[in-house]
Structure formats: C-alpha cells, structure tokens
XYZ file of C-alpha atoms in Angstrom:
353
model
C 85.641 75.767 93.077
C 84.819 74.198 89.840
C 89.065 74.931 88.071
C 89.289 76.734 84.618
C 91.917 77.896 83.428
C 90.669 79.895 80.062
C 88.425 82.420 79.166
C 87.453 85.193 76.856
C 86.609 88.535 78.443
C 86.382 91.936 76.368
C 87.228 94.873 77.728
C 86.298 97.732 76.504
C 88.268 101.534 78.922
C 86.573 105.193 78.613
C 85.986 107.326 76.028
C 87.417 111.052 76.936
C 85.510 113.430 77.950
C 84.760 116.061 75.568
C 85.235 119.542 75.993
C 83.508 122.745 76.421
C 82.556 126.256 74.363
C 81.765 128.555 77.536
C 83.232 132.222 77.677
C 82.657 133.531 81.286
C 79.222 135.981 81.822
C 79.809 138.488 84.611
C 78.440 141.920 85.272
C 80.780 145.005 84.483
C 82.824 142.259 82.196
C 81.864 142.533 78.772
C 84.412 140.291 77.026
C 84.890 137.944 79.175
C 87.082 135.788 77.175
C 86.850 131.909 77.199
C 86.513 129.640 79.985
C 85.832 126.472 78.657
C 87.546 123.265 80.529
C 88.907 120.609 78.988
C 87.532 116.777 79.541
C 88.584 113.692 81.691
C 90.547 111.403 80.456
C 88.160 107.340 80.176
C 89.452 104.960 82.987
C 92.061 102.553 82.146
C 90.976 98.826 82.459
C 94.164 97.139 84.584
C 94.785 93.514 85.170
C 96.548 92.363 88.782
C 98.285 89.403 89.488
C 96.780 87.931 92.634
C 98.232 85.150 94.669
C 94.784 83.880 96.089
C 93.598 83.144 92.628
C 94.104 80.291 91.857
C 91.152 79.087 88.847
C 89.914 82.287 86.358
C 86.128 81.247 86.886
C 85.023 84.818 87.440
C 85.937 85.962 84.104
C 83.789 82.666 82.855
C 80.351 84.500 83.717
C 80.665 87.175 83.908
C 82.727 88.317 79.868
C 82.061 92.317 79.499
C 84.498 94.935 81.586
C 84.129 98.359 81.187
C 85.292 101.613 82.498
C 83.820 104.185 83.463
C 84.187 107.593 80.688
C 85.432 111.110 81.535
C 83.330 113.694 82.643
C 82.673 116.727 80.318
C 84.750 119.523 80.627
C 82.559 123.072 81.709
C 82.146 125.934 82.400
C 84.282 128.737 84.470
C 87.463 126.543 83.597
C 86.195 123.337 85.512
C 87.917 121.003 83.815
C 86.006 117.352 83.747
C 86.725 114.507 85.957
C 89.257 111.684 85.106
C 86.276 108.892 84.721
C 87.016 105.508 87.065
C 89.339 103.661 85.961
C 88.145 98.622 86.310
C 90.788 96.472 88.035
C 90.906 92.449 87.001
C 92.526 90.405 89.478
C 93.974 87.234 88.212
C 95.405 84.029 89.370
C 99.764 85.109 89.108
C 100.688 82.828 85.527
C 98.373 84.140 83.555
C 98.438 84.512 79.738
C 96.690 87.371 78.616
C 96.341 86.856 74.325
C 94.159 88.880 71.048
C 91.516 86.839 70.601
C 91.600 87.020 67.354
C 95.198 86.483 66.047
C 96.191 85.285 68.912
C 99.457 87.706 69.692
C 100.330 87.166 72.774
C 100.551 90.793 74.614
C 100.916 90.252 78.246
C 101.900 87.745 81.572
C 101.525 87.882 85.352
C 104.170 86.199 86.043
C 105.118 88.370 89.290
C 102.443 88.537 92.358
C 101.233 91.477 92.742
C 102.562 92.781 89.241
C 99.888 95.405 87.714
C 99.707 95.639 84.212
C 97.287 98.558 82.547
C 96.105 96.712 79.644
C 93.586 98.957 77.799
C 94.476 102.863 78.095
C 90.979 105.025 78.125
C 91.067 108.417 75.999
C 92.570 111.163 77.027
C 89.802 114.598 77.170
C 88.748 116.586 74.869
C 89.889 120.664 74.664
C 87.201 123.983 75.200
C 87.992 126.151 73.447
C 90.126 128.305 76.586
C 92.907 125.869 74.888
C 92.235 128.121 71.827
C 92.620 131.494 73.186
C 95.139 133.125 71.317
C 95.924 137.575 70.671
C 94.364 136.113 67.182
C 91.673 134.314 68.090
C 90.343 135.647 71.933
C 86.972 134.095 71.249
C 87.525 131.153 70.203
C 84.136 128.518 69.577
C 86.471 125.652 68.476
C 86.284 122.407 71.176
C 87.435 118.545 70.118
C 85.902 116.154 71.087
C 87.360 112.737 73.550
C 89.622 110.906 72.311
C 87.959 106.557 72.370
C 89.154 104.454 75.110
C 90.700 100.834 73.598
C 88.538 98.215 73.011
C 89.888 94.658 73.343
C 88.607 90.951 73.273
C 91.247 88.365 74.600
C 91.775 84.766 75.994
C 92.572 84.294 79.224
C 94.686 81.079 80.081
C 96.361 80.068 83.179
C 99.406 79.108 82.866
C 100.709 77.057 86.764
C 104.206 78.875 88.309
C 105.681 75.802 89.465
C 109.208 74.910 89.802
C 108.341 70.813 89.763
C 105.910 69.114 86.913
C 104.535 65.217 87.725
C 104.583 63.462 83.965
C 103.501 59.977 84.550
C 100.196 57.179 83.105
C 96.249 57.623 85.318
C 96.727 55.832 89.148
C 100.565 55.694 88.122
C 100.213 57.381 92.531
C 100.620 61.258 91.295
C 98.502 62.316 93.295
C 99.226 59.812 96.233
C 103.347 61.637 95.622
C 102.282 64.765 95.476
C 100.005 64.708 99.304
C 102.723 63.069 100.643
C 105.465 65.465 100.099
C 103.744 68.862 99.644
C 100.793 70.372 102.056
C 98.101 70.057 99.102
C 94.951 67.117 99.167
C 94.054 66.298 96.138
C 91.316 63.450 95.476
C 92.794 59.886 95.289
C 90.910 56.796 94.575
C 91.432 52.972 92.828
C 89.954 54.282 89.731
C 91.359 56.081 86.903
C 91.161 59.972 85.676
C 90.609 60.971 89.399
C 92.387 64.146 89.050
C 90.417 65.973 87.418
C 92.290 69.388 87.005
C 96.015 70.400 88.725
C 97.263 70.373 91.646
C 100.377 72.589 93.783
C 102.033 71.900 96.451
C 105.202 73.441 98.223
C 107.490 71.397 99.570
C 109.318 72.292 102.886
C 112.771 71.283 102.603
C 113.770 72.707 105.766
C 113.487 76.936 106.979
C 113.106 79.417 103.909
C 113.888 76.368 101.593
C 111.000 74.820 99.113
C 109.595 74.785 95.704
C 105.993 74.161 93.864
C 105.142 70.908 92.348
C 102.127 70.547 89.657
C 100.130 67.214 89.405
C 98.167 67.609 86.092
C 95.419 64.696 85.114
C 97.242 61.621 83.449
C 98.049 60.739 79.884
C 97.683 57.998 77.694
C 98.144 56.923 74.559
C 97.757 59.430 72.269
C 97.065 62.681 74.284
C 98.933 65.085 71.811
C 95.429 64.862 69.851
C 93.246 64.913 72.030
C 92.930 61.300 74.157
C 91.819 61.702 77.466
C 92.070 64.604 80.160
C 95.771 65.491 80.598
C 95.969 66.855 77.244
C 94.039 69.396 78.277
C 97.309 70.733 80.922
C 99.687 69.846 79.236
C 101.042 73.284 79.412
C 100.909 74.102 82.684
C 104.527 72.202 82.446
C 105.570 74.254 80.367
C 107.442 76.306 83.264
C 108.620 73.945 84.948
C 112.361 73.091 85.756
C 111.915 69.545 85.939
C 110.066 66.683 85.230
C 109.594 63.949 87.462
C 107.729 60.761 85.493
C 106.658 58.897 87.476
C 105.845 54.610 86.747
C 104.074 52.722 87.956
C 105.804 49.680 89.585
C 102.771 47.198 90.412
C 100.103 47.075 87.683
C 97.095 45.713 88.716
C 96.945 43.519 85.107
C 99.862 40.952 84.868
C 99.351 42.240 80.070
C 100.648 46.111 80.899
C 104.020 46.953 80.724
C 104.731 49.508 82.185
C 107.615 50.194 80.268
C 105.858 50.382 77.025
C 103.305 53.166 79.339
C 106.479 55.089 79.803
C 107.303 55.492 76.345
C 104.126 56.051 75.945
C 104.468 59.183 77.906
C 107.847 60.513 76.085
C 106.524 59.552 72.900
C 103.538 62.489 73.344
C 105.122 64.962 75.137
C 107.291 65.043 72.027
C 104.735 65.022 69.783
C 103.143 68.249 71.784
C 105.987 70.203 71.695
C 109.652 69.343 71.778
C 110.945 72.203 73.912
C 109.288 70.102 77.002
C 109.875 66.767 75.517
C 114.304 68.585 75.852
C 113.254 70.236 80.067
C 115.490 67.363 83.027
C 113.365 64.885 83.222
C 113.345 62.185 85.782
C 112.521 58.704 86.042
C 110.466 57.794 89.540
C 109.549 54.398 90.117
C 106.731 54.247 91.925
C 104.997 51.726 94.574
C 107.501 49.047 95.107
C 106.694 48.887 98.395
C 104.622 46.237 96.948
C 107.569 44.463 95.657
C 109.423 41.709 97.257
C 113.371 41.642 97.652
C 114.449 40.080 94.470
C 111.711 41.011 92.235
C 111.845 44.952 92.776
C 116.128 44.120 92.128
C 115.090 42.608 89.585
C 112.447 44.425 87.641
C 114.057 48.256 87.886
C 116.979 46.237 86.200
C 114.754 44.663 83.530
C 112.996 48.338 83.724
C 116.125 50.637 82.794
C 117.290 47.888 80.298
C 114.255 47.997 78.244
C 113.565 51.284 77.987
C 117.346 52.384 77.494
C 117.013 54.989 80.787
C 120.384 57.338 81.252
C 119.023 59.630 83.470
C 118.604 59.680 87.921
C 116.029 56.758 88.609
C 114.874 57.131 92.373
C 112.751 54.145 93.830
C 109.876 55.029 96.796
C 106.796 54.595 97.461
C 104.731 57.494 98.320
C 101.570 55.289 100.586
C 104.260 54.488 102.826
C 106.937 57.126 101.715
C 109.590 55.408 101.220
C 112.520 57.156 99.016
C 110.439 60.434 99.433
C 113.069 62.140 101.377
C 116.255 61.881 99.181
C 114.325 62.062 96.115
C 112.466 66.246 97.910
C 116.427 66.687 98.512
C 117.735 65.730 95.243
C 114.651 67.721 93.315
C 115.555 71.542 95.619
C 118.936 71.094 94.824
C 118.313 70.614 91.175
C 115.512 73.633 91.446
C 118.074 76.137 93.236
C 120.933 74.693 90.733
C 119.679 76.155 87.691
C 117.252 79.219 89.385
C 120.750 80.570 90.367
C 121.762 79.689 86.821
C 119.142 81.847 85.647
C 119.288 85.078 87.549
C 121.013 87.565 86.418
C 124.621 88.470 87.001
C 125.083 91.655 89.811
C 127.198 93.817 88.445
C 128.882 95.980 91.251
C 128.776 99.494 91.621
C 131.812 101.198 90.325
C 131.744 103.898 93.312
C 132.379 101.220 95.172
C 135.557 99.209 93.150
C 138.392 98.546 94.980
C 141.473 99.045 93.599
C-alpha cells in the first residue's frame, strides 16, 4: 500500500429539509387547521480514529464527501426524516486543519475517538409551528438551514514513544527489525526506507512501547534536501529520540562525528521543541570493530562530539547490546508517562479522618 501522510478533502454536511404549509382536509372538518410538519436535519460528517489504518491514501483519491440533506416536512403532522450521516475513518494521530488558514481544528489521538467535523443544518419549521389564538390559519414556513462546508487538510503524525534519527544506512531499519515486530526493507544502499515504519517492542507481559523509523536525514534536510525532511513531523509526538550512528562506515573518508553534528543541526533548524526532547546516542555496528579499536573509537567519538548524555554500544545485526537498551528505553518511557498522567484526586466521601 502506498504511504500517504497528507491529503486535502472537501466536506459538506447535509442541508436541513424545508418546512411544509398544509391544512387538514377532512369531511365535516371545515376549519381543520394547519398540519404542516418540520423538515428533517441534514446529515453530519464525523471523523473516527481507526487503529486498522496507518495511511491517508483513501483520501488521496476520494476528495469530496457529502452527507444527505434532510427530508422536507409533509402534511398530516409528518416531520421529515434526518439525512444520513457520513463517517470518515482516519488513522490514529491524524491532524485536521483548515486548508485555507492552516488553523488546527481537530486531533484524533485516541483509538475509537469520534468527532463531528461538519454539522448538518437544522430543519425548517412547518406552518403548524406558527399556529396561535390570533393566527389560526398560518401560511408561514421556514426553509432548512444549510449544512457546514469546509475544505480541510489532513496530516498524519504517527503516535510513537520512541523515534529513530540517523543518516541513511546507519542501521535504523535493522535495529527496529531486531527489537520489534516491524519488518522494514533492509538493503546496502542509502534511502532504503521511503516511509515511516512503526514497530511494537515487547519488553515483558503488558510491557511494550512503539518505535518509529523515518527515512534517513542528510545535511540540508530542514531546507528540503533528501527524504527525511518530509517525515520529521512524525517525531514530534515521541517521548524519546535515539540518534543512531554508524561507527564502521564503508567509506574511510566519512567522519561519523561530522555526520552526527549535521543531524543535530538539522533537528534544531527544523523544530526547537523537537531538538529539546530527550535524546540518546546509540553507536551501531560495533561488531565490525576489534575490541581495542572499538574502545578507542568510541572514546574519541564521544570526546569530539562533546556528548554528555546516555551512550549505548550495539550491533543491530547481531543484537549485541539491544536488550539493555530496550529495557532502558522502557524505563524512560514509563517514567515520562507517569509524569504526564493527571494526579488522581481521592473522593472526599471515602477519605479517612
């Protein structure tokens, strides 16, 4: 399936049905009075967060979504039926904004969450609504109200606890395949990853977190170079960033320190909030280095990068060092989740004296 994380759609709620002007016509009822019913309301447009979807590709080819209008009122006190609603299923993490102003209108963050994104118009009044002691034969009615019409931009930001940063071929896809249930494409050429991959990492019974792998970044990504810039927003909802560095590049002329600094610089240019997120350094492919060379190269790398945060040495291919890293990540994610959770206020009725 093609991955689509942006789409533009036009939605229109149904118009309300018109009210009816009618009078009773029965034998021996010369002055039967008004009996025109109200029109039905127009159909609403709803958005539902569906966990079975992970792309907006359906909205790339179906841009117009209209709900049915309400039925008109009829005689004999019959009200019009409401128009059928339209329900649009969207992936969890979809951001819905106004296509013209860019104002964010809705966010679908909870699986199964349902939001009304366009309200149907109310039905008009029939002439029976205007009957009074003075006006006993009203001929007034009102038309139905128009439904809301909007042009919307849909933007998908994947919901993940951990995001992977790194240059192309740093081993991000190999890492997510080693620790999670994701099976991304892995090859020995750059830009193998063309769209974000999500993987669920199982640490233990009822213990898990979600990892997001985006295409590799290169210098100039914040200005549009490469592929990764298109998907940097997918890291904005993560709690922790793992900066994966290739410690054994094929080309001896490649300096891992300069590459790492370039990634951090692009992150800061793109979004200061993203740059300020907790970030850990993960030195990958250490299995390709001898024990002496490995220790010396790691020390030199950390010194030149002036890194003060957590450092992990792993081999995603052989899974060396992956288990301690996964457990440390889970501890960090759990701590942040507990810190963000609202404090539970005890019910004063059950408070002990």
